[in-house]
mmCIF file of C-alpha atoms in Angstrom:
data_model
loop_
_atom_site.group_PDB
_atom_site.id
_atom_site.type_symbol
_atom_site.label_atom_id
_atom_site.label_comp_id
_atom_site.label_asym_id
_atom_site.label_seq_id
_atom_site.Cartn_x
_atom_site.Cartn_y
_atom_site.Cartn_z
ATOM 1 C CA MET A 1 89.331 123.851 92.830
ATOM 2 C CA GLU A 2 91.955 122.321 90.505
ATOM 3 C CA ILE A 3 93.619 120.525 93.407
ATOM 4 C CA VAL A 4 90.271 119.212 94.627
ATOM 5 C CA LEU A 5 89.529 117.783 91.197
ATOM 6 C CA ARG A 6 93.017 116.316 90.992
ATOM 7 C CA ALA A 7 92.631 114.751 94.443
ATOM 8 C CA LEU A 8 89.278 113.289 93.431
ATOM 9 C CA ARG A 9 90.747 111.911 90.215
ATOM 10 C CA LEU A 10 93.512 110.199 92.196
ATOM 11 C CA PHE A 11 91.296 109.032 95.068
ATOM 12 C CA LEU A 12 88.357 107.497 93.183
ATOM 13 C CA PRO A 13 90.381 104.603 91.679
ATOM 14 C CA CYS A 14 91.325 103.719 95.288
ATOM 15 C CA LEU A 15 87.658 103.522 96.256
ATOM 16 C CA MET A 16 86.743 101.464 93.188
ATOM 17 C CA PRO A 17 89.897 99.621 92.098
ATOM 18 C CA SER A 18 90.001 97.476 88.981
ATOM 19 C CA TRP A 19 91.922 94.641 90.732
ATOM 20 C CA ALA A 20 93.217 93.503 87.316
ATOM 21 C CA PHE A 21 96.672 92.609 88.632
ATOM 22 C CA PHE A 22 99.099 91.207 86.088
ATOM 23 C CA LYS A 23 96.383 91.152 83.445
ATOM 24 C CA GLU A 24 99.072 91.107 80.770
ATOM 25 C CA ILE A 25 102.830 90.663 81.079
ATOM 26 C CA GLY A 26 103.847 93.333 78.637
ATOM 27 C CA PRO A 27 107.251 94.819 77.809
ATOM 28 C CA SER A 28 108.977 95.913 80.986
ATOM 29 C CA PRO A 29 110.740 99.275 81.297
ATOM 30 C CA ARG A 30 114.319 99.629 82.439
ATOM 31 C CA ILE A 31 115.707 103.063 83.222
ATOM 32 C CA GLU A 32 119.269 104.170 82.617
ATOM 33 C CA TYR A 33 120.693 107.572 83.395
ATOM 34 C CA CYS A 34 123.818 109.614 82.851
ATOM 35 C CA THR A 35 125.195 112.324 85.108
ATOM 36 C CA GLU A 36 126.837 114.226 82.252
ATOM 37 C CA SER A 37 126.040 114.411 78.572
ATOM 38 C CA ASP A 38 129.062 112.293 77.561
ATOM 39 C CA ALA A 39 129.111 110.034 80.625
ATOM 40 C CA PRO A 40 128.255 106.352 80.225
ATOM 41 C CA TRP A 41 124.691 105.221 80.854
ATOM 42 C CA GLN A 42 124.126 103.567 84.204
ATOM 43 C CA PRO A 43 121.202 101.370 85.217
ATOM 44 C CA ALA A 44 118.847 102.967 87.731
ATOM 45 C CA TYR A 45 118.648 99.675 89.573
ATOM 46 C CA VAL A 46 121.031 96.749 89.758
ATOM 47 C CA TRP A 47 119.433 93.488 90.772
ATOM 48 C CA PRO A 48 121.150 91.701 93.663
ATOM 49 C CA GLN A 49 122.485 88.240 92.971
ATOM 50 C CA GLY A 50 121.638 85.489 95.433
ATOM 51 C CA MET A 51 120.073 87.085 98.495
ATOM 52 C CA GLY A 52 119.971 84.894 101.567
ATOM 53 C CA VAL A 53 116.903 83.975 103.599
ATOM 54 C CA GLN A 54 117.761 86.594 106.243
ATOM 55 C CA ARG A 55 117.854 89.351 103.610
ATOM 56 C CA HIS A 56 114.510 88.234 102.210
ATOM 57 C CA LEU A 57 112.967 88.360 105.669
ATOM 58 C CA GLN A 58 114.460 91.791 106.318
ATOM 59 C CA ARG A 59 112.915 93.060 103.108
ATOM 60 C CA LEU A 60 109.515 91.981 104.381
ATOM 61 C CA PHE A 61 109.839 94.735 106.994
ATOM 62 C CA TYR A 62 111.966 97.307 105.157
ATOM 63 C CA ASN A 63 112.158 97.417 101.383
ATOM 64 C CA ALA A 64 112.540 101.128 100.586
ATOM 65 C CA ASP A 65 115.022 100.822 97.700
ATOM 66 C CA TRP A 66 112.999 98.173 95.954
ATOM 67 C CA ASN A 67 109.738 100.089 96.340
ATOM 68 C CA ALA A 68 111.493 103.184 94.967
ATOM 69 C CA HIS A 69 112.562 101.069 91.994
ATOM 70 C CA LEU A 70 108.956 99.911 91.446
ATOM 71 C CA PHE A 71 107.777 103.516 91.675
ATOM 72 C CA LEU A 72 110.345 104.583 89.055
ATOM 73 C CA THR A 73 109.169 101.709 86.856
ATOM 74 C CA SER A 74 105.563 102.887 87.155
ATOM 75 C CA LEU A 75 106.653 106.437 86.274
ATOM 76 C CA ALA A 76 108.491 105.100 83.224
ATOM 77 C CA GLU A 77 105.362 103.243 82.120
ATOM 78 C CA ARG A 78 103.356 106.427 82.588
ATOM 79 C CA GLN A 79 105.901 108.429 80.563
ATOM 80 C CA LEU A 80 105.804 105.954 77.709
ATOM 81 C CA ILE A 81 102.007 106.008 77.528
ATOM 82 C CA GLU A 82 101.691 109.777 77.677
ATOM 83 C CA PRO A 83 104.926 111.797 77.830
ATOM 84 C CA ASP A 84 104.638 114.536 80.391
ATOM 85 C CA ARG A 85 107.207 117.178 81.414
ATOM 86 C CA ASP A 86 106.273 116.884 85.087
ATOM 87 C CA VAL A 87 106.700 113.111 85.067
ATOM 88 C CA GLU A 88 110.037 113.483 83.277
ATOM 89 C CA ALA A 89 111.158 115.972 85.928
ATOM 90 C CA LEU A 90 109.991 113.636 88.703
ATOM 91 C CA ILE A 91 111.934 110.713 87.225
ATOM 92 C CA LYS A 92 115.061 112.881 87.060
ATOM 93 C CA HIS A 93 114.502 114.038 90.636
ATOM 94 C CA VAL A 94 114.135 110.472 91.955
ATOM 95 C CA LEU A 95 117.188 109.356 89.971
ATOM 96 C CA ALA A 96 119.202 112.304 91.297
ATOM 97 C CA GLN A 97 118.218 111.428 94.875
ATOM 98 C CA LYS A 98 119.327 107.875 94.265
ATOM 99 C CA ALA A 99 122.576 108.832 92.526
ATOM 100 C CA GLY A 100 123.359 111.587 95.014
ATOM 101 C CA ARG A 101 124.155 113.959 92.173
ATOM 102 C CA HIS A 102 122.655 115.793 89.204
ATOM 103 C CA VAL A 103 121.197 113.627 86.450
ATOM 104 C CA ALA A 104 121.698 115.038 82.960
ATOM 105 C CA ALA A 105 119.372 112.682 81.148
ATOM 106 C CA PHE A 106 117.720 109.318 81.374
ATOM 107 C CA ARG A 107 116.428 106.821 78.886
ATOM 108 C CA ILE A 108 113.838 104.083 79.056
ATOM 109 C CA LEU A 109 114.462 100.713 77.512
ATOM 110 C CA LEU A 110 111.752 98.117 77.054
ATOM 111 C CA GLU A 111 112.537 94.489 77.655
ATOM 112 C CA CYS A 112 110.246 91.808 76.278
ATOM 113 C CA ARG A 113 110.140 88.298 74.931
ATOM 114 C CA GLU A 114 110.156 87.732 71.179
ATOM 115 C CA GLY A 115 109.580 84.063 70.609
ATOM 116 C CA SER A 116 112.061 82.377 72.890
ATOM 117 C CA GLU A 117 114.498 85.282 72.917
ATOM 118 C CA LEU A 118 114.571 88.371 75.122
ATOM 119 C CA ARG A 119 115.173 91.737 73.549
ATOM 120 C CA ARG A 120 115.781 95.217 74.910
ATOM 121 C CA ASP A 121 115.145 98.385 72.911
ATOM 122 C CA ILE A 122 115.632 102.047 73.707
ATOM 123 C CA THR A 123 112.175 103.548 73.606
ATOM 124 C CA TYR A 124 112.488 106.979 75.172
ATOM 125 C CA GLN A 125 115.167 109.488 75.971
ATOM 126 C CA SER A 126 114.649 112.520 78.126
ATOM 127 C CA SER A 127 115.757 116.001 77.334
ATOM 128 C CA SER A 128 119.229 116.945 78.627
ATOM 129 C CA MET B 1 83.363 88.120 114.732
ATOM 130 C CA SER B 2 81.296 91.026 116.074
ATOM 131 C CA PHE B 3 81.254 94.353 114.255
ATOM 132 C CA GLU B 4 83.094 96.272 116.958
ATOM 133 C CA VAL B 5 85.796 93.610 117.380
ATOM 134 C CA ALA B 6 86.296 93.283 113.618
ATOM 135 C CA LEU B 7 86.533 97.058 113.262
ATOM 136 C CA ARG B 8 89.129 97.274 116.052
ATOM 137 C CA VAL B 9 91.240 94.439 114.670
ATOM 138 C CA SER B 10 91.120 96.040 111.222
ATOM 139 C CA GLU B 11 92.224 99.367 112.693
ATOM 140 C CA VAL B 12 95.162 97.774 114.494
ATOM 141 C CA LEU B 13 96.268 95.885 111.374
ATOM 142 C CA VAL B 14 96.029 98.927 109.083
ATOM 143 C CA ALA B 15 97.995 100.956 111.639
ATOM 144 C CA ILE B 16 100.763 98.344 111.580
ATOM 145 C CA ALA B 17 100.760 98.341 107.773
ATOM 146 C CA LEU B 18 100.936 102.138 107.626
ATOM 147 C CA LEU B 19 103.680 102.220 110.246
ATOM 148 C CA GLN B 20 105.750 99.828 108.112
ATOM 149 C CA ARG B 21 105.131 102.029 105.071
ATOM 150 C CA SER B 22 105.990 105.253 106.877
ATOM 151 C CA ILE B 23 109.333 103.844 107.993
ATOM 152 C CA GLU B 24 110.141 103.068 104.354
ATOM 153 C CA ASP B 25 108.959 106.539 103.334
ATOM 154 C CA ALA B 26 111.115 108.242 105.984
ATOM 155 C CA ARG B 27 113.304 109.697 103.286
ATOM 156 C CA LEU B 28 110.297 111.797 102.209
ATOM 157 C CA GLY B 29 110.494 113.948 105.314
ATOM 158 C CA GLN B 30 111.126 113.314 108.975
ATOM 159 C CA ALA B 31 108.220 115.461 110.212
ATOM 160 C CA VAL B 32 105.692 113.548 108.159
ATOM 161 C CA THR B 33 107.130 110.211 109.247
ATOM 162 C CA LEU B 34 106.972 111.247 112.881
ATOM 163 C CA ALA B 35 103.373 112.453 112.534
ATOM 164 C CA HIS B 36 102.459 109.248 110.737
ATOM 165 C CA GLY B 37 104.130 107.150 113.396
ATOM 166 C CA VAL B 38 102.333 108.921 116.218
ATOM 167 C CA LEU B 39 98.963 108.549 114.499
ATOM 168 C CA CYS B 40 99.547 104.846 113.857
ATOM 169 C CA PHE B 41 100.468 104.349 117.497
ATOM 170 C CA LEU B 42 97.308 106.153 118.627
ATOM 171 C CA LEU B 43 95.251 103.981 116.281
ATOM 172 C CA ILE B 44 96.812 100.806 117.668
ATOM 173 C CA ILE B 45 95.976 101.753 121.251
ATOM 174 C CA GLY B 46 92.532 102.989 120.236
ATOM 175 C CA VAL B 47 92.761 106.622 121.317
ATOM 176 C CA THR B 48 90.525 109.193 119.514
ATOM 177 C CA THR B 49 90.069 106.715 116.706
ATOM 178 C CA ALA B 50 87.866 108.746 114.349
ATOM 179 C CA PRO B 51 90.087 111.881 114.229
ATOM 180 C CA VAL B 52 93.174 109.690 113.923
ATOM 181 C CA LEU B 53 91.634 107.827 110.988
ATOM 182 C CA ALA B 54 90.689 111.148 109.393
ATOM 183 C CA LEU B 55 94.252 112.465 109.723
ATOM 184 C CA LEU B 56 95.715 109.252 108.351
ATOM 185 C CA TRP B 57 93.289 109.485 105.451
ATOM 186 C CA LEU B 58 94.415 113.065 104.760
ATOM 187 C CA LEU B 59 98.063 112.012 104.880
ATOM 188 C CA GLY B 60 97.183 109.230 102.457
ATOM 189 C CA LEU B 61 95.570 111.762 100.127
ATOM 190 C CA ARG B 62 98.689 113.921 100.423
ATOM 191 C CA HIS B 63 100.714 110.845 99.462
ATOM 192 C CA LEU B 64 98.595 110.412 96.322
ATOM 193 C CA LEU B 65 98.954 114.085 95.371
ATOM 194 C CA MET B 66 102.708 114.060 95.990
ATOM 195 C CA PHE B 67 103.323 111.135 93.679
ATOM 196 C CA GLY B 68 100.568 111.731 91.150
ATOM 197 C CA GLY B 69 98.943 108.456 92.186
ATOM 198 C CA PRO B 70 99.727 105.504 94.402
ATOM 199 C CA TYR B 71 103.469 105.224 95.105
ATOM 200 C CA ASN B 72 103.284 101.471 95.447
ATOM 201 C CA GLY B 73 100.358 100.638 93.150
ATOM 202 C CA GLY B 74 97.788 98.270 94.573
ATOM 203 C CA ALA B 75 99.106 98.378 98.136
ATOM 204 C CA ASP B 76 98.620 102.125 98.465
ATOM 205 C CA LYS B 77 95.206 101.918 96.786
ATOM 206 C CA MET B 78 94.183 99.246 99.277
ATOM 207 C CA ALA B 79 95.455 101.373 102.149
ATOM 208 C CA MET B 80 93.235 104.281 101.037
ATOM 209 C CA LEU B 81 90.291 101.932 100.596
ATOM 210 C CA VAL B 82 90.715 100.469 104.083
ATOM 211 C CA LEU B 83 91.170 103.896 105.672
ATOM 212 C CA SER B 84 88.124 105.288 103.849
ATOM 213 C CA CYS B 85 85.857 102.430 104.926
ATOM 214 C CA LEU B 86 87.100 102.411 108.528
ATOM 215 C CA LEU B 87 86.708 106.185 108.777
ATOM 216 C CA LEU B 88 83.193 106.046 107.383
ATOM 217 C CA ALA B 89 82.326 103.174 109.730
ATOM 218 C CA ARG B 90 83.484 105.278 112.680
ATOM 219 C CA ILE B 91 81.803 108.569 111.745
ATOM 220 C CA ALA B 92 78.641 107.178 110.167
ATOM 221 C CA PRO B 93 75.477 108.797 111.604
ATOM 222 C CA THR B 94 73.726 105.421 111.803
ATOM 223 C CA TYR B 95 74.801 101.862 112.584
ATOM 224 C CA ALA B 96 73.371 100.709 109.231
ATOM 225 C CA ILE B 97 75.672 103.056 107.300
ATOM 226 C CA ALA B 98 78.631 101.975 109.428
ATOM 227 C CA GLU B 99 77.879 98.348 108.572
ATOM 228 C CA LEU B 100 77.519 99.220 104.894
ATOM 229 C CA ALA B 101 80.947 100.878 104.865
ATOM 230 C CA PHE B 102 82.558 97.823 106.472
ATOM 231 C CA ALA B 103 80.650 95.480 104.173
ATOM 232 C CA TYR B 104 81.913 97.471 101.178
ATOM 233 C CA LEU B 105 85.480 96.859 102.356
ATOM 234 C CA ALA B 106 84.749 93.143 102.684
ATOM 235 C CA ILE B 107 83.210 92.950 99.216
ATOM 236 C CA GLN B 108 86.098 94.824 97.611
ATOM 237 C CA THR B 109 88.559 92.466 99.329
ATOM 238 C CA ILE B 110 86.707 89.432 97.980
ATOM 239 C CA LEU B 111 86.608 91.035 94.531
ATOM 240 C CA SER B 112 90.341 91.767 94.694
ATOM 241 C CA TYR B 113 90.951 88.018 94.590
ATOM 242 C CA TRP B 114 88.131 86.973 92.290
ATOM 243 C CA ILE B 115 88.660 89.647 89.606
ATOM 244 C CA SER B 116 92.389 89.032 89.691
ATOM 245 C CA GLY B 117 91.684 85.329 89.131
ATOM 246 C CA TRP B 118 89.165 86.023 86.390
ATOM 247 C CA VAL B 119 91.519 88.251 84.322
ATOM 248 C CA LYS B 120 94.196 85.570 84.601
ATOM 249 C CA PHE B 121 91.759 82.795 83.677
ATOM 250 C CA ARG B 122 90.754 84.699 80.525
ATOM 251 C CA ASN B 123 94.365 85.042 79.438
ATOM 252 C CA ALA B 124 95.695 81.935 77.668
ATOM 253 C CA ASN B 125 99.249 82.848 78.690
ATOM 254 C CA TRP B 126 98.251 82.513 82.337
ATOM 255 C CA ARG B 127 96.424 79.226 81.736
ATOM 256 C CA ASN B 128 99.480 77.711 80.027
ATOM 257 C CA GLY B 129 102.041 79.105 82.496
ATOM 258 C CA GLN B 130 103.722 81.437 79.971
ATOM 259 C CA ALA B 131 102.683 84.613 81.820
ATOM 260 C CA LEU B 132 104.250 83.495 85.106
ATOM 261 C CA SER B 133 107.352 82.476 83.182
ATOM 262 C CA ASP B 134 107.477 85.962 81.623
ATOM 263 C CA VAL B 135 107.153 87.547 85.083
ATOM 264 C CA PHE B 136 110.398 85.869 86.054
ATOM 265 C CA ALA B 137 112.034 86.198 82.630
ATOM 266 C CA PHE B 138 111.796 89.938 81.986
ATOM 267 C CA SER B 139 109.342 91.774 84.236
ATOM 268 C CA ALA B 140 110.641 94.350 86.721
ATOM 269 C CA TYR B 141 109.466 92.277 89.683
ATOM 270 C CA PRO B 142 111.769 89.395 90.582
ATOM 271 C CA VAL B 143 113.790 90.753 93.487
ATOM 272 C CA ASP B 144 116.822 88.574 92.877
ATOM 273 C CA ALA B 145 118.601 88.197 89.522
ATOM 274 C CA ARG B 146 118.825 84.454 90.226
ATOM 275 C CA PHE B 147 115.007 84.218 90.165
ATOM 276 C CA ARG B 148 115.209 84.895 86.421
ATOM 277 C CA ASP B 149 116.331 81.254 86.164
ATOM 278 C CA PHE B 150 112.799 80.230 87.205
ATOM 279 C CA ALA B 151 111.537 81.236 83.746
ATOM 280 C CA GLY B 152 110.488 78.101 81.892
ATOM 281 C CA ALA B 153 110.596 75.922 85.026
ATOM 282 C CA PRO B 154 108.073 73.031 84.952
ATOM 283 C CA TRP B 155 106.476 74.020 88.278
ATOM 284 C CA LEU B 156 105.293 77.340 86.839
ATOM 285 C CA LEU B 157 102.271 75.769 85.149
ATOM 286 C CA PRO B 158 100.813 74.136 88.293
ATOM 287 C CA ALA B 159 101.674 77.280 90.262
ATOM 288 C CA SER B 160 99.854 79.409 87.688
ATOM 289 C CA LEU B 161 96.789 77.171 87.656
ATOM 290 C CA GLY B 162 96.864 76.970 91.449
ATOM 291 C CA VAL B 163 96.772 80.750 91.799
ATOM 292 C CA ILE B 164 93.944 81.068 89.267
ATOM 293 C CA LEU B 165 91.927 78.346 90.994
ATOM 294 C CA PHE B 166 92.471 79.816 94.448
ATOM 295 C CA GLU B 167 91.506 83.325 93.370
ATOM 296 C CA LEU B 168 88.402 82.209 91.472
ATOM 297 C CA ALA B 169 87.255 79.925 94.305
ATOM 298 C CA PHE B 170 87.850 82.486 97.056
ATOM 299 C CA PRO B 171 84.224 83.743 97.251
ATOM 300 C CA LEU B 172 83.056 80.153 97.845
ATOM 301 C CA ALA B 173 84.921 80.154 101.153
ATOM 302 C CA LEU B 174 82.233 82.440 102.538
ATOM 303 C CA LEU B 175 79.870 79.483 102.620
ATOM 304 C CA ASN B 176 81.706 77.922 105.556
ATOM 305 C CA GLN B 177 83.533 79.516 108.497
ATOM 306 C CA THR B 178 86.394 77.004 108.596
ATOM 307 C CA ALA B 179 86.831 77.305 104.841
ATOM 308 C CA LEU B 180 87.040 81.084 105.111
ATOM 309 C CA TYR B 181 89.705 80.966 107.804
ATOM 310 C CA ALA B 182 91.667 78.520 105.656
ATOM 311 C CA ALA B 183 91.212 80.711 102.570
ATOM 312 C CA LEU B 184 92.431 83.794 104.425
ATOM 313 C CA VAL B 185 95.493 81.932 105.688
ATOM 314 C CA CYS B 186 96.199 80.803 102.093
ATOM 315 C CA ALA B 187 95.685 84.368 100.885
ATOM 316 C CA ALA B 188 98.164 85.679 103.465
ATOM 317 C CA LEU B 189 100.679 83.042 102.369
ATOM 318 C CA PHE B 190 100.076 84.052 98.753
ATOM 319 C CA HIS B 191 100.941 87.654 99.677
ATOM 320 C CA LEU B 192 103.974 86.407 101.590
ATOM 321 C CA SER B 193 105.270 84.555 98.528
ATOM 322 C CA ASN B 194 104.703 87.676 96.405
ATOM 323 C CA ALA B 195 106.654 89.661 98.998
ATOM 324 C CA ILE B 196 109.553 87.202 98.891
ATOM 325 C CA PHE B 197 109.767 86.616 95.137
ATOM 326 C CA LEU B 198 108.437 89.886 93.720
ATOM 327 C CA GLY B 199 109.269 92.305 96.520
ATOM 328 C CA LEU B 200 105.632 93.224 97.114
ATOM 329 C CA ASN B 201 106.057 93.464 100.874
ATOM 330 C CA ARG B 202 103.490 96.226 101.398
ATOM 331 C CA PHE B 203 100.752 93.980 100.007
ATOM 332 C CA PHE B 204 101.563 91.438 102.716
ATOM 333 C CA TRP B 205 100.962 94.035 105.455
ATOM 334 C CA ILE B 206 97.940 95.880 104.072
ATOM 335 C CA TRP B 207 95.692 93.135 102.650
ATOM 336 C CA PRO B 208 95.176 91.276 105.960
ATOM 337 C CA SER B 209 93.932 94.542 107.504
ATOM 338 C CA ALA B 210 90.756 93.991 105.467
ATOM 339 C CA TYR B 211 90.319 90.332 106.491
ATOM 340 C CA PRO B 212 88.345 91.118 109.682
ATOM 341 C CA ALA B 213 85.752 92.812 107.433
ATOM 342 C CA VAL B 214 85.398 89.597 105.419
ATOM 343 C CA LEU B 215 85.085 87.486 108.573
ATOM 344 C CA TRP B 216 82.482 89.859 109.977
ATOM 345 C CA LEU B 217 80.524 89.896 106.707
ATOM 346 C CA GLN B 218 80.340 86.115 106.646
ATOM 347 C CA ASP B 219 79.204 86.028 110.253
ATOM 348 C CA ARG B 220 76.647 88.731 109.572
ATOM 349 C CA ALA B 221 75.326 86.983 106.468
ATOM 350 C CA LEU B 222 75.102 83.574 108.105
ATOM 351 C CA THR B 223 73.362 84.823 111.252
ATOM 352 C CA SER B 224 70.885 87.220 109.583
#
């Protein structure tokens, strides 16, 4: 019964979407992780610099890494709104898959504009 | 566009979109990808359409449960919406209900543009170009670090206003067949630009799968 209710809760917004895309451009999460407690923090995603037209066209057909990055971003947003152990575990799992090794901890930074300047603040850190 | 033709075209397009998605999701499990691929192929060639749609719908529900929601936001939501409406259109006990299901898909597609335009129009930051500048400046979306340089560019304001105008005016295209074809081509190009600049490639594949419903609805409304 619980799974039916959960499925319904997840399915109904698909049947009646809000369509409010990009309603606000709020602070944007960035995830960093470390593989050991004293290891340096690494970004979960490193933006490519200067992709060519061919690469852009390829990504139209296959864009798995980028879509995984967007999924992680949505999980981070979810975790910031309402911290949840399962979501934290899922973020670690996705990061571990990406890194190919165990992830000790991750943190979420929020990047936003303040006046004409950009700022980035650590907003959340997972348990180790 | 007749109901049956529009339904078929929609089925083929959603199958292509889901095939593209399943290839990206291959890392989730080979068996699921293979099953998904086979079902999409069967849908494209039009074999046992209703059961195939039902199985694809169930796999879509599994996808939602696995990730606690849509993996790719609006694109996955749209995929479930399209699958739900096509499935209902195929299994409906009466032709009237089948038409209603397809019309619902068409209306939601039209709303997806209009509501999106309306929320932007109501936001001063969209009307003055600041929001689009912020998308490039610090949002997670620009696919290339060099696109961050677009923040503050003078063309962002006309681009912003152009998107708002297009989205708000979209429903008016239903008044004329040529205008609707032109609007749908513009919409597809809009999704293409989002795919290129923001990496939203799945939107480019899934949204057009609902366009036959819009074309059919216009035809139906104008001839009735």
